[in-house]
Amino acid sequence: MKIKNVLRMTSWMLGAVLIAATGCKKDKSGENEEPTLGGKFFIAASISSAGGSGATGQGTTYALSVDNMEEGETSIIGNGIEIPNTYTHFAYNGTNTVFALLYGQGNSYLATGFELDATSKLKRTGADVVFPNQFATVGAVGNYIVTSRSSRTLSNGKLGAVFYFIDYNNNNATTEKFMETENFQGTGLEAQFVGIEDAGNNEFLTGVTLTNGDPNKVYVAKLDVNLNVKAFYQDDRLSYSAGQRQGARYSQMGNADNGDTYVFSGSYSAATTKHAGALVIKKGANGFDPTYYFDIEAVAGYRFKRVFHLTEDYFFLEFYNTAGAPATAGAASQYAIVRMSTKEFKWISGFPAKEEITATSWPYANPLTGKCYVGVTTANADPVVYVVDPKTFSAKKGMVVRGATGISGLGYLSPQK
């Protein structure tokens, strides 16, 4: 493994990203505000540029803070922090910091942090981070936001993965680390990593796909922050644990509140014969539980792209709109809740019909309430935040964001002293 420090944005690069910072106007909230939580909700509202989708960084983001997302409305006009690009991925340091990341698709790959100051005013935190070697997947480990990109040619000519560790306790100081991935764990095959899931003790779990490997097996590696392989698990009951949209990769793992790690597979490979489903690595165990298997595709009839833990052992799943092996750029705008211990599955009621949804945000699970917030865009309408209650398997229409064409991400922030 090789390590080097990454320079953060120079002043001219930072100036190119930051246009202006203005105070946030209070939203028009109603009686369902949650003042006992303190802090504010975060909304990354966006306007796509002409010819741009907003999913490739083309457009403008307005970072807003509001008291409540359950109802009411806010506007981007004269509001928030204006940034001349849009974001594709989000990661969280609890309720202290929201990191917005741009998967560039030919443009810059970068990350911007947001937090509240002691007076609850939204601000950028530290300097923006630029990823010279790009990234494909992101997660949080200890006091780091971690990204990785596989199939990079290293300085020694071998294939490997590049990881960036952003230390949010140290002004976003960023370290770049390299790991050879040829003949991974004696398989004779190159490994690609998908997902970053904190395993405690400065270790993390990541899904593994193997070039020319068996699509009817699931592989998971445990790495430490120095990129030493601590364990390598495999099982033939699932396919790869990986979500995909073109070159971007999405985690399909999550930790339940009791410390068990659920490993999902959306079975994105057209070559697999395995159903989309899930296995579990029990807390403290050194491998998959042989007695647990949840065939999610059998009850849903569809395969899923992204997985988010909400509360306890409830998970939010984003499903493709068509059955069978999905196209990597296929629409995925139908949603379900699964409770893993009981293998309970239900479609979420209250969302617009899947055919009406043109875009959705990165879902946000609030650890203080157990609710999930999803920005939803439909044709010829302002985007809306929908609030999902996992215990009732239902969503309700919440805050409307006037003047925006979409919502890329959401969060909740507590004031920082």
Short mmCIF file of C-alpha atoms in Angstrom, two decimals:
data_model
loop_
_atom_site.label_atom_id
_atom_site.label_comp_id
_atom_site.label_asym_id
_atom_site.label_seq_id
_atom_site.Cartn_x
_atom_site.Cartn_y
_atom_site.Cartn_z
CA MET A 1 0.00 0.00 0.00
CA LYS A 2 1.24 3.48 -0.84
CA ILE A 3 0.08 6.69 0.84
CA LYS A 4 0.33 10.33 -0.10
CA ASN A 5 -1.37 13.51 1.00
CA VAL A 6 -3.80 15.18 -1.37
CA LEU A 7 -3.69 18.92 -1.83
CA ARG A 8 -7.00 20.60 -1.20
CA MET A 9 -8.33 23.24 -3.58
CA THR A 10 -6.06 26.14 -4.35
CA SER A 11 -7.61 29.56 -4.00
CA TRP A 12 -8.44 29.85 -7.70
CA MET A 13 -10.04 26.40 -7.75
CA LEU A 14 -12.08 27.20 -4.69
CA GLY A 15 -13.19 30.44 -6.28
CA ALA A 16 -14.37 28.54 -9.31
CA VAL A 17 -16.60 26.39 -7.14
CA LEU A 18 -17.89 28.91 -4.60
CA ILE A 19 -19.92 31.75 -6.07
CA ALA A 20 -21.65 33.26 -3.08
CA ALA A 21 -22.83 32.57 0.44
CA THR A 22 -25.96 34.26 1.69
CA GLY A 23 -28.10 33.86 4.78
CA CYS A 24 -30.86 31.29 4.70
CA LYS A 25 -34.44 32.51 4.83
CA LYS A 26 -36.67 30.68 7.27
CA ASP A 27 -39.11 28.25 5.66
CA LYS A 28 -42.86 28.56 5.94
CA SER A 29 -43.34 25.68 8.36
CA GLY A 30 -46.49 24.64 10.14
CA GLU A 31 -47.36 23.00 13.42
CA ASN A 32 -45.37 19.80 12.88
CA GLU A 33 -41.94 21.31 13.48
CA GLU A 34 -39.54 19.31 15.65
CA PRO A 35 -37.90 22.01 17.82
CA THR A 36 -36.84 19.53 20.50
CA LEU A 37 -34.24 18.11 18.11
CA GLY A 38 -32.36 21.38 17.75
CA GLY A 39 -30.41 22.10 14.62
CA LYS A 40 -31.80 22.33 11.11
CA PHE A 41 -32.55 20.17 8.13
CA PHE A 42 -30.30 20.43 5.09
CA ILE A 43 -31.53 20.50 1.49
CA ALA A 44 -29.32 20.45 -1.61
CA ALA A 45 -31.73 21.90 -4.19
CA SER A 46 -30.59 22.13 -7.78
CA ILE A 47 -31.22 23.75 -11.12
CA SER A 48 -30.03 21.81 -14.16
CA SER A 49 -28.17 23.72 -16.84
CA ALA A 50 -29.40 23.76 -20.43
CA GLY A 51 -28.86 20.31 -21.89
CA GLY A 52 -27.73 18.92 -18.54
CA SER A 53 -29.48 16.41 -16.35
CA GLY A 54 -28.07 17.65 -13.09
CA ALA A 55 -26.78 14.12 -12.53
CA THR A 56 -23.42 14.88 -14.16
CA GLY A 57 -22.52 18.03 -12.25
CA GLN A 58 -24.13 20.32 -14.83
CA GLY A 59 -26.15 23.00 -13.12
CA THR A 60 -26.27 24.91 -9.84
CA THR A 61 -26.82 23.77 -6.26
CA TYR A 62 -28.48 25.86 -3.54
CA ALA A 63 -27.56 24.52 -0.11
CA LEU A 64 -30.47 25.42 2.18
CA SER A 65 -31.23 25.01 5.88
CA VAL A 66 -34.81 24.78 7.15
CA ASP A 67 -36.46 24.15 10.50
CA ASN A 68 -38.75 21.39 9.27
CA MET A 69 -39.19 19.17 6.22
CA GLU A 70 -42.53 17.65 7.25
CA GLU A 71 -44.60 20.37 5.54
CA GLY A 72 -44.55 23.93 4.23
CA GLU A 73 -42.33 25.37 1.54
CA THR A 74 -39.03 27.11 0.98
CA SER A 75 -37.42 28.76 -2.04
CA ILE A 76 -33.99 28.96 -3.61
CA ILE A 77 -34.59 32.63 -4.48
CA GLY A 78 -32.28 34.74 -2.33
CA ASN A 79 -31.60 31.72 -0.15
CA GLY A 80 -28.74 29.50 0.89
CA ILE A 81 -25.23 28.91 -0.44
CA GLU A 82 -24.99 28.91 -4.24
CA ILE A 83 -22.52 26.50 -5.86
CA PRO A 84 -21.99 26.15 -9.64
CA ASN A 85 -22.38 22.37 -9.89
CA THR A 86 -24.71 19.62 -8.74
CA TYR A 87 -23.92 16.60 -6.56
CA THR A 88 -24.47 12.87 -7.02
CA HIS A 89 -23.49 11.23 -3.69
CA PHE A 90 -23.87 12.16 -0.03
CA ALA A 91 -22.16 10.96 3.17
CA TYR A 92 -22.66 11.93 6.79
CA ASN A 93 -20.65 12.45 9.97
CA GLY A 94 -23.64 11.81 12.23
CA THR A 95 -25.49 15.13 12.46
CA ASN A 96 -22.28 17.17 12.51
CA THR A 97 -21.45 17.36 8.81
CA VAL A 98 -23.02 16.57 5.44
CA PHE A 99 -20.57 15.80 2.65
CA ALA A 100 -21.84 16.33 -0.89
CA LEU A 101 -19.80 14.60 -3.59
CA LEU A 102 -19.77 14.96 -7.35
CA TYR A 103 -19.19 11.89 -9.51
CA GLY A 104 -17.90 13.84 -12.47
CA GLN A 105 -18.43 11.70 -15.60
CA GLY A 106 -15.74 13.72 -17.35
CA ASN A 107 -15.98 16.76 -15.07
CA SER A 108 -14.22 17.34 -11.73
CA TYR A 109 -14.65 14.79 -8.95
CA LEU A 110 -14.94 16.73 -5.71
CA ALA A 111 -16.50 16.87 -2.24
CA THR A 112 -17.95 19.78 -0.27
CA GLY A 113 -18.71 19.68 3.45
CA PHE A 114 -21.56 21.57 5.15
CA GLU A 115 -22.24 22.21 8.84
CA LEU A 116 -24.03 24.63 11.16
CA ASP A 117 -22.06 27.14 13.17
CA ALA A 118 -22.84 27.86 16.83
CA THR A 119 -25.65 30.23 15.78
CA SER A 120 -27.24 27.54 13.53
CA LYS A 121 -26.17 29.28 10.32
CA LEU A 122 -25.28 26.94 7.46
CA LYS A 123 -21.69 27.16 6.23
CA ARG A 124 -19.14 25.20 4.25
CA THR A 125 -16.71 23.26 6.42
CA GLY A 126 -13.02 23.18 5.59
CA ALA A 127 -11.80 23.30 2.01
CA ASP A 128 -13.32 21.44 -0.90
CA VAL A 129 -11.61 18.15 -1.74
CA VAL A 130 -10.66 17.24 -5.30
CA PHE A 131 -10.16 13.58 -6.27
CA PRO A 132 -7.47 13.38 -9.00
CA ASN A 133 -8.04 9.62 -9.35
CA GLN A 134 -11.84 9.97 -9.21
CA PHE A 135 -14.15 7.84 -7.04
CA ALA A 136 -16.97 5.37 -7.61
CA THR A 137 -18.29 4.58 -4.13
CA VAL A 138 -18.39 6.33 -0.75
CA GLY A 139 -19.05 5.68 2.95
CA ALA A 140 -18.07 6.67 6.49
CA VAL A 141 -15.50 4.93 8.72
CA GLY A 142 -14.64 6.28 12.16
CA ASN A 143 -13.76 9.95 11.72
CA TYR A 144 -13.28 9.58 7.97
CA ILE A 145 -15.40 9.90 4.87
CA VAL A 146 -13.92 7.26 2.56
CA THR A 147 -14.16 6.99 -1.21
CA SER A 148 -12.66 4.41 -3.54
CA ARG A 149 -12.13 3.80 -7.23
CA SER A 150 -11.00 0.43 -8.57
CA SER A 151 -9.26 -0.69 -11.77
CA ARG A 152 -6.69 2.12 -11.63
CA THR A 153 -3.20 1.60 -13.07
CA LEU A 154 -0.75 2.20 -10.22
CA SER A 155 2.76 3.64 -10.48
CA ASN A 156 4.22 0.11 -10.60
CA GLY A 157 2.04 -0.73 -13.61
CA LYS A 158 -0.25 -3.07 -11.71
CA LEU A 159 -4.00 -2.69 -11.34
CA GLY A 160 -5.28 -1.47 -8.02
CA ALA A 161 -7.75 0.61 -6.07
CA VAL A 162 -7.35 4.22 -4.95
CA PHE A 163 -8.91 5.27 -1.64
CA TYR A 164 -9.33 8.80 -0.30
CA PHE A 165 -9.70 9.29 3.46
CA ILE A 166 -11.21 12.68 4.36
CA ASP A 167 -10.64 13.49 8.04
CA TYR A 168 -13.62 15.61 9.06
CA ASN A 169 -12.04 16.22 12.47
CA ASN A 170 -9.03 17.85 10.80
CA ASN A 171 -10.39 20.50 8.44
CA ASN A 172 -11.06 17.88 5.73
CA ALA A 173 -7.39 16.90 5.48
CA THR A 174 -7.29 14.17 2.85
CA THR A 175 -4.98 11.20 2.39
CA GLU A 176 -4.75 9.15 -0.81
CA LYS A 177 -3.95 5.45 -0.39
CA PHE A 178 -3.28 2.75 -2.98
CA MET A 179 -3.89 -0.99 -2.88
CA GLU A 180 -2.96 -3.64 -5.44
CA THR A 181 -5.98 -5.74 -6.40
CA GLU A 182 -4.62 -8.29 -8.88
CA ASN A 183 -4.88 -11.92 -7.73
CA PHE A 184 -7.01 -10.74 -4.84
CA GLN A 185 -6.79 -13.15 -1.92
CA GLY A 186 -5.39 -15.86 -4.16
CA THR A 187 -8.35 -15.90 -6.55
CA GLY A 188 -6.19 -15.10 -9.58
CA LEU A 189 -8.65 -12.31 -10.41
CA GLU A 190 -8.74 -8.54 -10.07
CA ALA A 191 -11.02 -7.14 -7.36
CA GLN A 192 -13.23 -4.06 -7.51
CA PHE A 193 -14.70 -2.63 -4.32
CA VAL A 194 -18.29 -1.45 -3.88
CA GLY A 195 -19.57 0.19 -0.72
CA ILE A 196 -17.91 1.30 2.52
CA GLU A 197 -19.56 0.06 5.74
CA ASP A 198 -18.02 0.82 9.14
CA ALA A 199 -17.07 -2.36 11.03
CA GLY A 200 -15.59 -0.61 14.09
CA ASN A 201 -11.97 -0.53 15.26
CA ASN A 202 -10.93 1.48 12.17
CA GLU A 203 -12.06 -1.36 9.92
CA PHE A 204 -14.73 -1.51 7.23
CA LEU A 205 -16.59 -3.98 5.05
CA THR A 206 -16.78 -3.61 1.30
CA GLY A 207 -18.50 -5.62 -1.41
CA VAL A 208 -16.14 -7.22 -3.92
CA THR A 209 -16.72 -7.96 -7.58
CA LEU A 210 -14.10 -10.02 -9.41
CA THR A 211 -13.21 -9.46 -13.06
CA ASN A 212 -14.31 -12.62 -14.90
CA GLY A 213 -15.42 -14.01 -11.54
CA ASP A 214 -18.44 -16.13 -10.69
CA PRO A 215 -21.61 -13.95 -10.81
CA ASN A 216 -23.38 -16.57 -8.70
CA LYS A 217 -21.30 -15.79 -5.61
CA VAL A 218 -21.23 -12.87 -3.21
CA TYR A 219 -17.88 -11.63 -1.92
CA VAL A 220 -17.20 -9.28 1.00
CA ALA A 221 -13.81 -8.10 2.26
CA LYS A 222 -12.97 -6.56 5.63
CA LEU A 223 -10.19 -3.97 5.38
CA ASP A 224 -8.55 -1.71 7.93
CA VAL A 225 -7.85 1.96 7.28
CA ASN A 226 -4.32 1.01 6.17
CA LEU A 227 -5.92 -1.23 3.51
CA ASN A 228 -4.79 -4.50 5.04
CA VAL A 229 -7.22 -7.34 4.29
CA LYS A 230 -8.46 -8.64 7.63
CA ALA A 231 -11.01 -11.14 6.28
CA PHE A 232 -12.54 -12.30 3.00
CA TYR A 233 -16.03 -13.85 2.98
CA GLN A 234 -17.89 -15.56 0.16
CA ASP A 235 -21.19 -17.39 -0.24
CA ASP A 236 -23.01 -19.04 -3.15
CA ARG A 237 -26.55 -18.04 -2.11
CA LEU A 238 -26.32 -14.54 -3.64
CA SER A 239 -24.70 -12.68 -6.52
CA TYR A 240 -22.42 -9.66 -6.11
CA SER A 241 -23.30 -7.09 -3.46
CA ALA A 242 -23.20 -4.01 -5.67
CA GLY A 243 -25.52 -1.39 -7.08
CA GLN A 244 -24.60 0.30 -10.33
CA ARG A 245 -25.49 3.27 -12.50
CA GLN A 246 -23.08 3.49 -15.40
CA GLY A 247 -19.63 3.95 -13.79
CA ALA A 248 -20.92 4.80 -10.29
CA ARG A 249 -21.25 2.06 -7.68
CA TYR A 250 -23.64 1.95 -4.73
CA SER A 251 -23.35 0.12 -1.44
CA GLN A 252 -25.79 -2.70 -0.80
CA MET A 253 -24.75 -3.32 2.79
CA GLY A 254 -25.89 -1.82 6.07
CA ASN A 255 -25.49 -2.18 9.82
CA ALA A 256 -28.61 -2.74 11.92
CA ASP A 257 -28.80 -1.05 15.31
CA ASN A 258 -27.84 -4.30 17.08
CA GLY A 259 -24.53 -4.50 15.18
CA ASP A 260 -25.53 -7.16 12.66
CA THR A 261 -24.45 -6.37 9.08
CA TYR A 262 -26.92 -7.19 6.33
CA VAL A 263 -25.36 -7.87 2.94
CA PHE A 264 -27.79 -7.37 0.07
CA SER A 265 -27.45 -8.25 -3.59
CA GLY A 266 -29.59 -6.61 -6.25
CA SER A 267 -28.38 -9.20 -8.81
CA TYR A 268 -27.50 -6.55 -11.39
CA SER A 269 -25.47 -9.00 -13.49
CA ALA A 270 -27.36 -10.41 -16.46
CA ALA A 271 -25.25 -13.56 -16.08
CA THR A 272 -26.42 -14.50 -12.59
CA THR A 273 -29.10 -17.06 -11.84
CA LYS A 274 -29.46 -15.85 -8.25
CA HIS A 275 -32.43 -13.86 -7.01
CA ALA A 276 -31.94 -10.44 -5.44
CA GLY A 277 -31.84 -10.98 -1.70
CA ALA A 278 -29.86 -10.64 1.51
CA LEU A 279 -27.61 -12.50 3.96
CA VAL A 280 -26.37 -11.47 7.41
CA ILE A 281 -23.03 -11.31 9.19
CA LYS A 282 -23.92 -11.43 12.88
CA LYS A 283 -22.18 -9.03 15.25
CA GLY A 284 -18.83 -10.53 16.21
CA ALA A 285 -19.11 -13.36 13.66
CA ASN A 286 -16.42 -14.16 11.12
CA GLY A 287 -18.62 -14.99 8.17
CA PHE A 288 -22.17 -15.25 6.88
CA ASP A 289 -24.87 -16.84 9.04
CA PRO A 290 -25.68 -20.13 7.23
CA THR A 291 -29.24 -20.15 8.63
CA TYR A 292 -30.32 -16.75 7.28
CA TYR A 293 -31.39 -16.06 3.68
CA PHE A 294 -34.01 -13.54 2.53
CA ASP A 295 -35.23 -13.96 -1.08
CA ILE A 296 -36.41 -10.40 -1.66
CA GLU A 297 -36.98 -10.76 -5.40
CA ALA A 298 -39.42 -13.62 -4.78
CA VAL A 299 -41.73 -11.34 -2.78
CA ALA A 300 -41.09 -8.08 -4.68
CA GLY A 301 -40.96 -9.32 -8.26
CA TYR A 302 -38.20 -6.79 -9.01
CA ARG A 303 -34.49 -6.22 -8.40
CA PHE A 304 -33.16 -3.25 -6.46
CA LYS A 305 -30.37 -0.70 -6.98
CA ARG A 306 -29.71 1.04 -3.66
CA VAL A 307 -30.08 0.11 0.01
CA PHE A 308 -30.24 2.43 3.05
CA HIS A 309 -30.49 1.53 6.72
CA LEU A 310 -33.19 3.52 8.54
CA THR A 311 -33.61 2.38 12.16
CA GLU A 312 -33.43 -0.88 14.14
CA ASP A 313 -33.37 -3.51 11.37
CA TYR A 314 -35.58 -1.61 8.91
CA PHE A 315 -34.08 -0.85 5.50
CA PHE A 316 -35.21 1.34 2.59
CA LEU A 317 -34.81 -0.26 -0.85
CA GLU A 318 -34.89 1.51 -4.22
CA PHE A 319 -36.17 -0.84 -6.94
CA TYR A 320 -35.83 -0.78 -10.70
CA ASN A 321 -39.09 -0.17 -12.52
CA THR A 322 -38.84 -3.24 -14.74
CA ALA A 323 -38.44 -6.86 -13.67
CA GLY A 324 -35.44 -9.02 -14.43
CA ALA A 325 -31.82 -8.04 -14.99
CA PRO A 326 -31.71 -4.23 -15.02
CA ALA A 327 -30.03 -1.88 -17.45
CA THR A 328 -27.41 0.04 -15.46
CA ALA A 329 -29.03 3.35 -16.45
CA GLY A 330 -32.58 2.05 -16.07
CA ALA A 331 -35.20 3.98 -14.11
CA ALA A 332 -35.48 3.04 -10.43
CA SER A 333 -38.32 4.93 -8.76
CA GLN A 334 -40.33 2.47 -6.70
CA TYR A 335 -39.62 1.91 -3.03
CA ALA A 336 -40.14 -0.64 -0.29
CA ILE A 337 -39.34 -1.20 3.37
CA VAL A 338 -37.91 -4.49 4.59
CA ARG A 339 -37.59 -5.58 8.21
CA MET A 340 -34.73 -8.00 8.15
CA SER A 341 -35.24 -9.99 11.37
CA THR A 342 -38.80 -10.97 10.39
CA LYS A 343 -38.25 -10.89 6.60
CA GLU A 344 -41.20 -8.54 6.29
CA PHE A 345 -41.57 -6.73 2.95
CA LYS A 346 -44.00 -3.98 1.98
CA TRP A 347 -44.17 -1.44 -0.81
CA ILE A 348 -44.26 2.12 0.50
CA SER A 349 -47.58 3.87 -0.03
CA GLY A 350 -47.91 7.60 -0.64
CA PHE A 351 -45.27 8.21 -3.30
CA PRO A 352 -46.28 9.40 -6.79
CA ALA A 353 -46.66 6.60 -9.34
CA LYS A 354 -43.29 5.35 -10.57
CA GLU A 355 -44.10 6.51 -14.11
CA GLU A 356 -44.62 10.08 -12.84
CA ILE A 357 -41.28 10.36 -11.05
CA THR A 358 -38.54 11.95 -13.16
CA ALA A 359 -35.81 12.19 -10.50
CA THR A 360 -35.16 11.45 -6.83
CA SER A 361 -32.57 12.54 -4.29
CA TRP A 362 -30.06 10.59 -2.28
CA PRO A 363 -32.35 9.33 0.54
CA TYR A 364 -31.53 10.49 4.06
CA ALA A 365 -32.27 8.46 7.20
CA ASN A 366 -32.47 10.70 10.27
CA PRO A 367 -30.88 8.84 13.21
CA LEU A 368 -32.83 11.00 15.67
CA THR A 369 -36.29 10.15 14.34
CA GLY A 370 -35.87 6.92 12.36
CA LYS A 371 -37.66 8.58 9.44
CA CYS A 372 -36.39 8.68 5.87
CA TYR A 373 -36.53 11.77 3.66
CA VAL A 374 -36.54 11.56 -0.14
CA GLY A 375 -36.61 14.43 -2.61
CA VAL A 376 -38.98 13.62 -5.49
CA THR A 377 -39.33 15.46 -8.79
CA THR A 378 -42.28 15.04 -11.14
CA ALA A 379 -42.93 16.71 -14.48
CA ASN A 380 -44.02 20.37 -14.47
CA ALA A 381 -43.90 20.70 -10.67
CA ASP A 382 -41.56 21.98 -7.99
CA PRO A 383 -39.64 19.18 -6.25
CA VAL A 384 -41.04 17.88 -2.96
CA VAL A 385 -39.50 16.23 0.09
CA TYR A 386 -41.38 13.04 0.99
CA VAL A 387 -41.21 11.75 4.57
CA VAL A 388 -41.14 7.97 5.02
CA ASP A 389 -42.19 6.26 8.26
CA PRO A 390 -40.73 2.74 8.18
CA LYS A 391 -43.04 1.48 10.92
CA THR A 392 -46.16 2.29 8.85
CA PHE A 393 -44.59 1.58 5.44
CA SER A 394 -45.93 4.92 4.23
CA ALA A 395 -44.70 8.22 2.79
CA LYS A 396 -46.32 11.62 3.00
CA LYS A 397 -45.76 14.80 1.04
CA GLY A 398 -43.61 17.24 2.97
CA MET A 399 -41.79 20.46 2.11
CA VAL A 400 -42.00 21.95 -1.39
CA VAL A 401 -38.85 23.63 -2.75
CA ARG A 402 -39.90 26.51 -4.99
CA GLY A 403 -37.76 27.52 -7.96
CA ALA A 404 -35.65 24.34 -8.10
CA THR A 405 -35.73 21.67 -10.78
CA GLY A 406 -34.60 18.91 -8.42
CA ILE A 407 -33.29 17.87 -5.02
CA SER A 408 -30.01 15.97 -4.99
CA GLY A 409 -29.52 15.40 -1.26
CA LEU A 410 -30.91 15.93 2.24
CA GLY A 411 -29.67 15.80 5.81
CA TYR A 412 -29.98 17.00 9.37
CA LEU A 413 -27.36 19.12 11.13
CA SER A 414 -26.76 20.04 14.76
CA PRO A 415 -25.03 23.32 15.68
CA GLN A 416 -21.26 23.06 16.15
CA LYS A 417 -19.66 24.86 19.09
#
